[in-house]
mmCIF file of C-alpha atoms in Angstrom:
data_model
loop_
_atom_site.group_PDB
_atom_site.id
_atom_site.type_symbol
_atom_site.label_atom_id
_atom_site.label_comp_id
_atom_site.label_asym_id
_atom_site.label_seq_id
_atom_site.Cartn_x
_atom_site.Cartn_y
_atom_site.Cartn_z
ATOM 1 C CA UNK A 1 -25.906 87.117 59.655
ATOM 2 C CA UNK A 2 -23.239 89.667 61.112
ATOM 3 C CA UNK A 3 -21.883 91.877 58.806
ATOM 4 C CA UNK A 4 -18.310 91.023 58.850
ATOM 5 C CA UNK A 5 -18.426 87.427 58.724
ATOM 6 C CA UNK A 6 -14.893 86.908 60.725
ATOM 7 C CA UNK A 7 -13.190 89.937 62.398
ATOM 8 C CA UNK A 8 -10.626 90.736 64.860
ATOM 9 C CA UNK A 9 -9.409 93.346 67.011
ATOM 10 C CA UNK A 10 -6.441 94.185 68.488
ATOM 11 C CA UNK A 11 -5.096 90.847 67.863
ATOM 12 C CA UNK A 12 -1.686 90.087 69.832
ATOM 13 C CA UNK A 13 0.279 86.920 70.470
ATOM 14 C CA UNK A 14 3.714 86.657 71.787
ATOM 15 C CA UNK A 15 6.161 83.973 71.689
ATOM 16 C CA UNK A 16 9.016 84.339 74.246
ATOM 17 C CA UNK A 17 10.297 87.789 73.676
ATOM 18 C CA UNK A 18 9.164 88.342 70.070
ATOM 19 C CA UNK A 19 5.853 89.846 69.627
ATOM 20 C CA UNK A 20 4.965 87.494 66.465
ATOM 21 C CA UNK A 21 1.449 89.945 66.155
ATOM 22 C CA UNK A 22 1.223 93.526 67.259
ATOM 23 C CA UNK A 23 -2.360 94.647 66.961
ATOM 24 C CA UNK A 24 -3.824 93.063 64.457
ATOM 25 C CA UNK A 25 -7.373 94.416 62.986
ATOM 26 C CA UNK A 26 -9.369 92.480 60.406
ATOM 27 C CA UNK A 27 -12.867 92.633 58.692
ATOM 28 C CA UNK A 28 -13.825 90.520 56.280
ATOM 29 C CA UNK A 29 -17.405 90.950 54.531
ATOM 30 C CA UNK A 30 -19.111 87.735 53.702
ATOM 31 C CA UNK A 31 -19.077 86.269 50.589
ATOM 32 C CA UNK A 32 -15.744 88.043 49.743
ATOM 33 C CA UNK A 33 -11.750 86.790 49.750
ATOM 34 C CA UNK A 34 -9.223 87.988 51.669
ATOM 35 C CA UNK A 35 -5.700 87.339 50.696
ATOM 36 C CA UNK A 36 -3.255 87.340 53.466
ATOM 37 C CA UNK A 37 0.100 87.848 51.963
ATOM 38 C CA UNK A 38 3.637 88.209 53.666
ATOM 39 C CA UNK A 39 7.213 87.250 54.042
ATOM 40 C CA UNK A 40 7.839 84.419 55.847
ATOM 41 C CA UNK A 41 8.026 85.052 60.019
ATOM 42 C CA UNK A 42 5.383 88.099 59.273
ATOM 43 C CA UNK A 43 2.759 86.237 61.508
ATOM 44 C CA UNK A 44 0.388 85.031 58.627
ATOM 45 C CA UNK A 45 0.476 81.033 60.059
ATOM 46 C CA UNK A 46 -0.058 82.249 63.445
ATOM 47 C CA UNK A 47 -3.113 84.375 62.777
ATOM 48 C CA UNK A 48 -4.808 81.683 60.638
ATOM 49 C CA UNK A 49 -4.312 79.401 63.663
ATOM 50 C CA UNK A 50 -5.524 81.485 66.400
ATOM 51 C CA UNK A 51 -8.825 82.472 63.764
ATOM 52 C CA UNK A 52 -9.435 78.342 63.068
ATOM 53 C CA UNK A 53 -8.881 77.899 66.972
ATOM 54 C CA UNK A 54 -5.700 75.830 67.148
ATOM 55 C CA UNK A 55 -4.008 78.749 69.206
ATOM 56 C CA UNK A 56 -5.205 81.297 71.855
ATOM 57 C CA UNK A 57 -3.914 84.943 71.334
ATOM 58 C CA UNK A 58 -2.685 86.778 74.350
ATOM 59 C CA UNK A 59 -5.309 89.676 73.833
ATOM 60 C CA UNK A 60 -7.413 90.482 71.962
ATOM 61 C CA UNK A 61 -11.230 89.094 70.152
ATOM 62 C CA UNK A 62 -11.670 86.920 67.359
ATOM 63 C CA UNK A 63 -15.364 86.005 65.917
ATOM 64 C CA UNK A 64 -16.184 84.035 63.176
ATOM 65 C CA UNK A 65 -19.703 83.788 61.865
ATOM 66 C CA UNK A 66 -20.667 85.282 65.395
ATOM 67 C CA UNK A 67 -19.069 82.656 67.360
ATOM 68 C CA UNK A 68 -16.481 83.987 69.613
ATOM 69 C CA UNK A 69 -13.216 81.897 69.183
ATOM 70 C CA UNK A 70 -12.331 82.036 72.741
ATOM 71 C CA UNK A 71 -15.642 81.298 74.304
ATOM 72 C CA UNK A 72 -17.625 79.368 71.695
ATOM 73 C CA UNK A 73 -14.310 77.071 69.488
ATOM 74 C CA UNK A 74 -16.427 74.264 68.475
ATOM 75 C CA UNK A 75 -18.865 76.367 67.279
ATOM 76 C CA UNK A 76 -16.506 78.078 65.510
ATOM 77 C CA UNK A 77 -14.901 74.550 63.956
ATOM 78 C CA UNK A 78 -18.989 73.602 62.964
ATOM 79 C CA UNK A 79 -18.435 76.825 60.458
ATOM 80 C CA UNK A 80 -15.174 76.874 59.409
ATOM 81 C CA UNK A 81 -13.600 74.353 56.717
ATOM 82 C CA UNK A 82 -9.597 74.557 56.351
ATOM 83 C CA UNK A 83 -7.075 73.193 53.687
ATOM 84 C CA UNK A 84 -3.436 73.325 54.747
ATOM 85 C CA UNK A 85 -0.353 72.952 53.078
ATOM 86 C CA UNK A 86 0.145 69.504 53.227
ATOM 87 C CA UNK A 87 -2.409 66.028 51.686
ATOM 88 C CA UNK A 88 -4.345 64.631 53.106
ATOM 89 C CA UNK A 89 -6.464 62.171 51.687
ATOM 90 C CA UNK A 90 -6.382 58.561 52.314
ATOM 91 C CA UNK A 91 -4.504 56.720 49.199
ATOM 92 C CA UNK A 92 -5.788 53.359 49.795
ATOM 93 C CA UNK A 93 -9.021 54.646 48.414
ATOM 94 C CA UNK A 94 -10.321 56.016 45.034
ATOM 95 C CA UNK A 95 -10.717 59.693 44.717
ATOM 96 C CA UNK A 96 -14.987 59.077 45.145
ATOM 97 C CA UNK A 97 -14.266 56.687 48.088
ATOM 98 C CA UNK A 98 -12.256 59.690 49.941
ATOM 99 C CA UNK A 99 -14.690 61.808 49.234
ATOM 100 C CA UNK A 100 -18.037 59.892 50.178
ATOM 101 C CA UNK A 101 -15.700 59.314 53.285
ATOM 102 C CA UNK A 102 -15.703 62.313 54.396
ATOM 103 C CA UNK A 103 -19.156 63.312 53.453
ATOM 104 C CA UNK A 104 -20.551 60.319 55.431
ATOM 105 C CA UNK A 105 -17.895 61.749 58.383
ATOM 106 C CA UNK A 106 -20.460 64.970 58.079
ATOM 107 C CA UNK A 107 -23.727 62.909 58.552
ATOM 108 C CA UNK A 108 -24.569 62.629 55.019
ATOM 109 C CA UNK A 109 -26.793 60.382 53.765
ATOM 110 C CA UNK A 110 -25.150 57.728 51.123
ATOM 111 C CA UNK A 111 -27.103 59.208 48.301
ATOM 112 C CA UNK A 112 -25.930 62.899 49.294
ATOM 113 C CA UNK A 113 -22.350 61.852 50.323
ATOM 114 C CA UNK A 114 -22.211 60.120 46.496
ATOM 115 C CA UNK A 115 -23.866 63.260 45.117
ATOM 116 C CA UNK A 116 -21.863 66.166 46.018
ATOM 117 C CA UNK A 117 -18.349 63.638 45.514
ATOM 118 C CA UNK A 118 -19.120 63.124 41.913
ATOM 119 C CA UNK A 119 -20.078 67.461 41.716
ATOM 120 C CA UNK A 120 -16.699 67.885 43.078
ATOM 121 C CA UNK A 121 -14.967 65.097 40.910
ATOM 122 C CA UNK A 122 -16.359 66.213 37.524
ATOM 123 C CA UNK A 123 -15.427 69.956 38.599
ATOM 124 C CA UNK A 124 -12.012 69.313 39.830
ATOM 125 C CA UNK A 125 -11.601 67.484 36.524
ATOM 126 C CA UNK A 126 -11.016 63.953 37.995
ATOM 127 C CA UNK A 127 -13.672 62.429 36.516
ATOM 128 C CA UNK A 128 -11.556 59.301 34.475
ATOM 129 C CA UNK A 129 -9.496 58.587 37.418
ATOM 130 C CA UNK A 130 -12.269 58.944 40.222
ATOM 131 C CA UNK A 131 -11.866 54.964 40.756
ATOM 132 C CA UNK A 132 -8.623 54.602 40.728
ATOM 133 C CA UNK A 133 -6.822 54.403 44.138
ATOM 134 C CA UNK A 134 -5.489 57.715 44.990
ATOM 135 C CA UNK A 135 -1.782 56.691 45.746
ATOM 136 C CA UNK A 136 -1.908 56.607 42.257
ATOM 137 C CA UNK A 137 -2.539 59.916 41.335
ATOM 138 C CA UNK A 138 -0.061 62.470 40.501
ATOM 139 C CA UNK A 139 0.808 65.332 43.061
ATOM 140 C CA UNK A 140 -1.066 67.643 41.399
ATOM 141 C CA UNK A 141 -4.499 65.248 41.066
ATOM 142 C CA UNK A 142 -4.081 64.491 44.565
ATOM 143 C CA UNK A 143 -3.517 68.182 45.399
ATOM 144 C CA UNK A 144 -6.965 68.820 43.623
ATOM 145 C CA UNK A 145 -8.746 65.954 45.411
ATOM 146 C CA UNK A 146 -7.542 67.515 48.731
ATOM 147 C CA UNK A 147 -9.397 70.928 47.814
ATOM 148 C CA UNK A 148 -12.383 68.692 46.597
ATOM 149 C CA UNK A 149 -12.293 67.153 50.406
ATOM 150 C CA UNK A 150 -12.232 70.606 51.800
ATOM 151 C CA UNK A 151 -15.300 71.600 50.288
ATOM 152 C CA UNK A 152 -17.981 68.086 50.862
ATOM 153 C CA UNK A 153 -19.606 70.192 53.579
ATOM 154 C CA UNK A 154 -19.658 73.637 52.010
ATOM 155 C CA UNK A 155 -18.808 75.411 54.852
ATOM 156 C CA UNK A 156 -19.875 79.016 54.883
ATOM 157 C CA UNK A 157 -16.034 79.814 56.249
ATOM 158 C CA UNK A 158 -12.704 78.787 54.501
ATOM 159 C CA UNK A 159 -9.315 78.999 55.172
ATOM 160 C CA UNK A 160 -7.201 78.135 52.426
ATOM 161 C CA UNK A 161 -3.362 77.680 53.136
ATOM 162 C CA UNK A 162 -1.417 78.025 50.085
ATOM 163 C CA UNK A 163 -3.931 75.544 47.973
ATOM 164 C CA UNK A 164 -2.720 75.584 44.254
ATOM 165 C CA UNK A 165 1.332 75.259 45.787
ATOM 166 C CA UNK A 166 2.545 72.044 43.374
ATOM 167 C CA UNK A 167 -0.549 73.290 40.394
ATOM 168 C CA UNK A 168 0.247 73.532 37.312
ATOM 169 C CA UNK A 169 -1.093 76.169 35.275
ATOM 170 C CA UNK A 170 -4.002 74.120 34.025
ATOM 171 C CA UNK A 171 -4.925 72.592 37.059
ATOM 172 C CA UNK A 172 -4.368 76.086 39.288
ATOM 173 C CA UNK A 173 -6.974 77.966 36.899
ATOM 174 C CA UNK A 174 -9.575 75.162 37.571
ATOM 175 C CA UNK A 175 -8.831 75.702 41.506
ATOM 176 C CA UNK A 176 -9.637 79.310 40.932
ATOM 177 C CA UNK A 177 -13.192 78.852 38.832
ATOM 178 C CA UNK A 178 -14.020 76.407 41.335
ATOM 179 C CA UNK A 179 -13.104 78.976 44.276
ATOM 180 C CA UNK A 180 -14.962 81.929 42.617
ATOM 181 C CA UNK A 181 -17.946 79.948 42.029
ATOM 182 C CA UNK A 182 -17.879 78.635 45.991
ATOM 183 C CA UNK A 183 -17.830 82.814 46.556
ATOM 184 C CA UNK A 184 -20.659 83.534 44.323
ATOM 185 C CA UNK A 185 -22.615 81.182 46.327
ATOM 186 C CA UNK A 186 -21.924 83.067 49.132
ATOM 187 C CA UNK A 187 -18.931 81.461 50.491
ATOM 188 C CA UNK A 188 -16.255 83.433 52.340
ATOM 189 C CA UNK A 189 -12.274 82.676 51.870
ATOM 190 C CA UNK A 190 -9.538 83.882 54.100
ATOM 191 C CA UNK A 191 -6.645 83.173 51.608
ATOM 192 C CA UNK A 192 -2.875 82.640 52.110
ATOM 193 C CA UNK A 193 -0.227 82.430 49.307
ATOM 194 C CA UNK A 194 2.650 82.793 47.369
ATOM 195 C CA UNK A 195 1.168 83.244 44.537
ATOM 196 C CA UNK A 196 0.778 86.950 43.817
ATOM 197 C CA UNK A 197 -1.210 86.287 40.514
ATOM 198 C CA UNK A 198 -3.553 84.222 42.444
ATOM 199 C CA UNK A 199 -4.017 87.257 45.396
ATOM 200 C CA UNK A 200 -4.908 89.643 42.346
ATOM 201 C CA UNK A 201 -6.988 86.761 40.454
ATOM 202 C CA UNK A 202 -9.207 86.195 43.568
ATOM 203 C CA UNK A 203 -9.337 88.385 46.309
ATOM 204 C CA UNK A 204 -11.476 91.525 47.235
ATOM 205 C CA UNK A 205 -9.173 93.082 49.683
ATOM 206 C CA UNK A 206 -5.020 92.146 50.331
ATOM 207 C CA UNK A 207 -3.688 92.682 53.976
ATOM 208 C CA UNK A 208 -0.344 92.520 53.841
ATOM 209 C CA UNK A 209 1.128 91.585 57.144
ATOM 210 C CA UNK A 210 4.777 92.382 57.793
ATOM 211 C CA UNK A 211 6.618 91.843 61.373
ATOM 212 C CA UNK A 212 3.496 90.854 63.151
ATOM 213 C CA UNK A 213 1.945 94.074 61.663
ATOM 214 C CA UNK A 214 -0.542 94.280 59.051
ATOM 215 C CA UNK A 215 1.130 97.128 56.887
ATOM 216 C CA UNK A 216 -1.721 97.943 54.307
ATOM 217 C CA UNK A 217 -5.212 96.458 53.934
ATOM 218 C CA UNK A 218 -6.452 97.552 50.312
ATOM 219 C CA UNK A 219 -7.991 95.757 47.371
ATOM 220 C CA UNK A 220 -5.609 94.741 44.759
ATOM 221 C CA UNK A 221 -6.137 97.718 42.512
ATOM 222 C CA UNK A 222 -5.689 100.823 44.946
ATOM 223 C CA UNK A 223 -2.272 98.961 45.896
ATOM 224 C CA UNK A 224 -1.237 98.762 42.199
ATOM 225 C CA UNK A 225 -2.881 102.361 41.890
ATOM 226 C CA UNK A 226 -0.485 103.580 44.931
ATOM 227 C CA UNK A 227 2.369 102.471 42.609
ATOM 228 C CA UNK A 228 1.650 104.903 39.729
ATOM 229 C CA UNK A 229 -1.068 104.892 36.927
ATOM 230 C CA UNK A 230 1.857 102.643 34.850
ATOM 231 C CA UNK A 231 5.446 100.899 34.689
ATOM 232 C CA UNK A 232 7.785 101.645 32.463
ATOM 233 C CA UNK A 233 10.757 98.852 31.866
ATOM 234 C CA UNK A 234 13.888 99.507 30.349
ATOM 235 C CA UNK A 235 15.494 96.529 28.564
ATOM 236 C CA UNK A 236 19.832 97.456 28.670
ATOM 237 C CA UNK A 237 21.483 96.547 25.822
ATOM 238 C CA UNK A 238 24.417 96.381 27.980
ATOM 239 C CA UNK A 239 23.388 95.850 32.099
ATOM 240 C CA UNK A 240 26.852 96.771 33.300
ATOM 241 C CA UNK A 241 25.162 100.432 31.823
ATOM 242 C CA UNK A 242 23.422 100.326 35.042
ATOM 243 C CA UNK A 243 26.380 102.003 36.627
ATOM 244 C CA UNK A 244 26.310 104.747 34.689
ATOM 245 C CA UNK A 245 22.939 105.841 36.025
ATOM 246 C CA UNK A 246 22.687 106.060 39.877
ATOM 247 C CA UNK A 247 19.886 108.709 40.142
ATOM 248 C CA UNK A 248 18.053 106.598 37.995
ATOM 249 C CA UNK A 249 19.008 103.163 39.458
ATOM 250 C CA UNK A 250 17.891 104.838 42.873
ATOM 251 C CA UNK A 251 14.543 106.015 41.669
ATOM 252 C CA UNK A 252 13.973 102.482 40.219
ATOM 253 C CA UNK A 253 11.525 100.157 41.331
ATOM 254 C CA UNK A 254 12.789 97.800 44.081
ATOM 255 C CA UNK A 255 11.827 94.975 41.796
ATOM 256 C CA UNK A 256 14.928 93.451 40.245
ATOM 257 C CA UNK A 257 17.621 95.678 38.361
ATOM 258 C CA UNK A 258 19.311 92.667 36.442
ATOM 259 C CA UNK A 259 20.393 91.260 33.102
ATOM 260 C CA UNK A 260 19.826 94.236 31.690
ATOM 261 C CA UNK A 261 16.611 95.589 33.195
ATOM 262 C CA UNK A 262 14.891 98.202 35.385
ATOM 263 C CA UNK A 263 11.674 99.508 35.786
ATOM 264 C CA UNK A 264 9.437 102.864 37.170
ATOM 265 C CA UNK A 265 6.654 103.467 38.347
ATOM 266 C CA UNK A 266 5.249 106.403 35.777
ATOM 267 C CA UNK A 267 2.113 108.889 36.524
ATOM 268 C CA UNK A 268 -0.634 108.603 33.561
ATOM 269 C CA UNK A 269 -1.873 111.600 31.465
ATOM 270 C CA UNK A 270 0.174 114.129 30.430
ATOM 271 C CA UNK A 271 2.614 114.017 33.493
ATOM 272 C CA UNK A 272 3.496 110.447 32.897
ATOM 273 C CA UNK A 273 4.551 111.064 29.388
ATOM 274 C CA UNK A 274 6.837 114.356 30.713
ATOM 275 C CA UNK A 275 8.783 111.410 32.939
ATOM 276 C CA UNK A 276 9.237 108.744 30.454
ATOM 277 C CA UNK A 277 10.947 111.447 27.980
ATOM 278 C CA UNK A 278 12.708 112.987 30.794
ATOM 279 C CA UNK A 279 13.907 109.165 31.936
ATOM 280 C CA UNK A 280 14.311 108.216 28.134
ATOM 281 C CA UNK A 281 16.472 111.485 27.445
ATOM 282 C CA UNK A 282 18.761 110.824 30.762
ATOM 283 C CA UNK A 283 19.751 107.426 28.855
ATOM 284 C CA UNK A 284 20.946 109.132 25.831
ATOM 285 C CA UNK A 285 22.886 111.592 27.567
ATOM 286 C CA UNK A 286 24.635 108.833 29.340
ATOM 287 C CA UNK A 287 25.190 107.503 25.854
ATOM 288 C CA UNK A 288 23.358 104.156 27.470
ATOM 289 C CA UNK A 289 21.782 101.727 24.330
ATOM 290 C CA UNK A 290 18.238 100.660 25.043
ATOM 291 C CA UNK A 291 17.499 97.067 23.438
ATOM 292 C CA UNK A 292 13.580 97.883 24.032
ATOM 293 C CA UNK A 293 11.282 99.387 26.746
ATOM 294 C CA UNK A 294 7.580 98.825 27.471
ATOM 295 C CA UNK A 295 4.786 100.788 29.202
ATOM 296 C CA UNK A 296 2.474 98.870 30.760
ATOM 297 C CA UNK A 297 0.301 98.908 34.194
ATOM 298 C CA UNK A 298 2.181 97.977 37.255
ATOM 299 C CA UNK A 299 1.407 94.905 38.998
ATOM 300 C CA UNK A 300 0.121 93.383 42.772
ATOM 301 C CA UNK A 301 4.114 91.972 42.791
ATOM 302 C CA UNK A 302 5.454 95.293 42.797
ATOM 303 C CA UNK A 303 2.787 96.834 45.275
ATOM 304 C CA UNK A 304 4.246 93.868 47.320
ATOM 305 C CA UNK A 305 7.634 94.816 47.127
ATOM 306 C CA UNK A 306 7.290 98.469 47.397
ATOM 307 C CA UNK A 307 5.399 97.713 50.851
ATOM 308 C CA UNK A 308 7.829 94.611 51.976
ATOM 309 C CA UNK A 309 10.890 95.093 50.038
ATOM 310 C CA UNK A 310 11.185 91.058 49.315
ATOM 311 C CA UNK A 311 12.847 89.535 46.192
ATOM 312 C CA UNK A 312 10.379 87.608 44.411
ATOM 313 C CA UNK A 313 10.849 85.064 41.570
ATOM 314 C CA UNK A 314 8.361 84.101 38.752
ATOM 315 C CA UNK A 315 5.405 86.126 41.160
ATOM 316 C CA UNK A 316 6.034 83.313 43.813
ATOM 317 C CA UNK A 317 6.690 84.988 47.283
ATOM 318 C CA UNK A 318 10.672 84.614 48.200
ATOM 319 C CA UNK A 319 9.778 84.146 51.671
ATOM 320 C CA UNK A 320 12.524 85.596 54.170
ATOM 321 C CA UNK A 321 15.005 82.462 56.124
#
């Protein structure tokens, strides 16, 4: 098996006159997760489609598994299992039907087909609604019954587009066990989301793509590391204060500076404790009241923003219009 499981180089695809990717380099090991994480228009849909074959790239070479994408694309598809965005499992038929459908669709036997649906049932936590029609699920069981689909064939390649979008908490931290045990078992994921708690939950390495260029390609903790070894955040007891500090305000995080609140990026050790009295000491001379402030270590949503600069809201990706 080839070391880097799917890889590309110098990856370029034009639409028009925009370049939608400039030079795009991956490598990802197998058995590991890659989170692929951008504004929206950075290029992350269009290099998941020319890596699962659904679009040639101007120039450039794409393998997966060994199989050149180009040259060799149903080889390529025989390796690769995707889940998009969107649901789609039959909803005429109960969640076991849908999935023994698809099993039997990869030339399992009955017995098999039934086997690995009702593994995939009882882990996705459908197990008292697996005969019920699926139509009658909510959007969240159906949601999980689409992952379970994507998985009947265990494919040693997965793309997964945004899968715990509509989740709710519960249901999003039973996706993840189920995706960390598909990695211990050797399983590699090329992930996209919003969800910047999931990128940090589950991948090895974040490439954050940006304007058809991938900007940084770390693992989640050397991009919170790059931040500072911790965040401190300033609660205002007054936010219209904020005017009163403009060196500050400019040195702050380009989080959020609202209702109130701002935050820094802070060395550790000794250093770190110089800059939250110096910041600390700033306030009182500006005669600015402090409801509360917090030290604590920063996160993957503000290594995001200090690379991309995008709003986000409740660690969901604002994605740019």
């Amino acid at each position: 098996m080839v070391a880097n499981i799917v890889q590309t180089q110098g990856l370029n695809k034009t639409f028009g006159k925009t370049q939608v990717l400039d030079n795009i380099n991956l490598n990802v090991p197998q058995g590991s997760v890659l989170a692929l994480l951008g504004p929206n228009g950075a290029g992350k849909t269009t290099t998941v489609r020319i890596l699962t074959t659904l679009l040639p790239p101007d120039s450039g070479s794409v393998t997966i598994a060994g199989y050149d994408v180009l040259r060799e694309p149903e080889k390529v598809r025989s390796v690769i299992g995707i889940v998009g965005q969107s649901i789609s499992v039959d909803g005429y038929l109960s969640g076991l039907q849908n999935l023994m459908m698809i099993g039997r669709l990869y030339r399992f036997s009955r017995k098999d087909a039934r086997r690995r649906a009702r593994e995939l049932i009882e882990e996705f936590e459908l197990t008292e609604a697996a005969h019920r029609p699926a139509q009658t699920y909510s959007g969240g069981m159906r949601r999980r019954l689409d992952l379970a689909a994507s998985l009947m064939a265990a494919p040693p390649v997965l793309f997964l587009d945004e899968p715990t979008t509509g989740l709710d908490p519960e249901s999003r931290n039973t996706a993840w066990d189920v995706i960390r045990n598909l990695v211990r078992g050797g399983t590699t994921l090329l992930l996209t989301t919003q969800y910047l708690e999931e990128a940090d939950q589950l991948a090895d390495t974040v490439a954050v793509i940006d304007h058809g260029r991938i900007i940084t390609n770390d693992t989640p903790a050397n991009l919170k590391k790059k931040l500072g070894g911790e965040r401190l955040d300033i609660h205002l007891t007054d936010p219209a204060d904020i005017a009163k500090l403009p060196l500050l305000q400019a040195r702050a995080l380009p989080t959020q500076v609202q209702n109130g609140a701002i935050s820094f990026a802070i060395d550790e050790g000794e250093r770190g404790l110089k800059e939250v009295a110096s910041i600390l000491q700033q306030l009182i001379t500006a005669e600015v009241a402090v409801t509360d402030y917090t030290l604590q270590r920063p996160t993957l949503e503000e290594a995001f923003l200090q690379l991309v600069g995008t709003k986000v809201n409740n660690s969901v990706i604002e994605e740019r219009k």
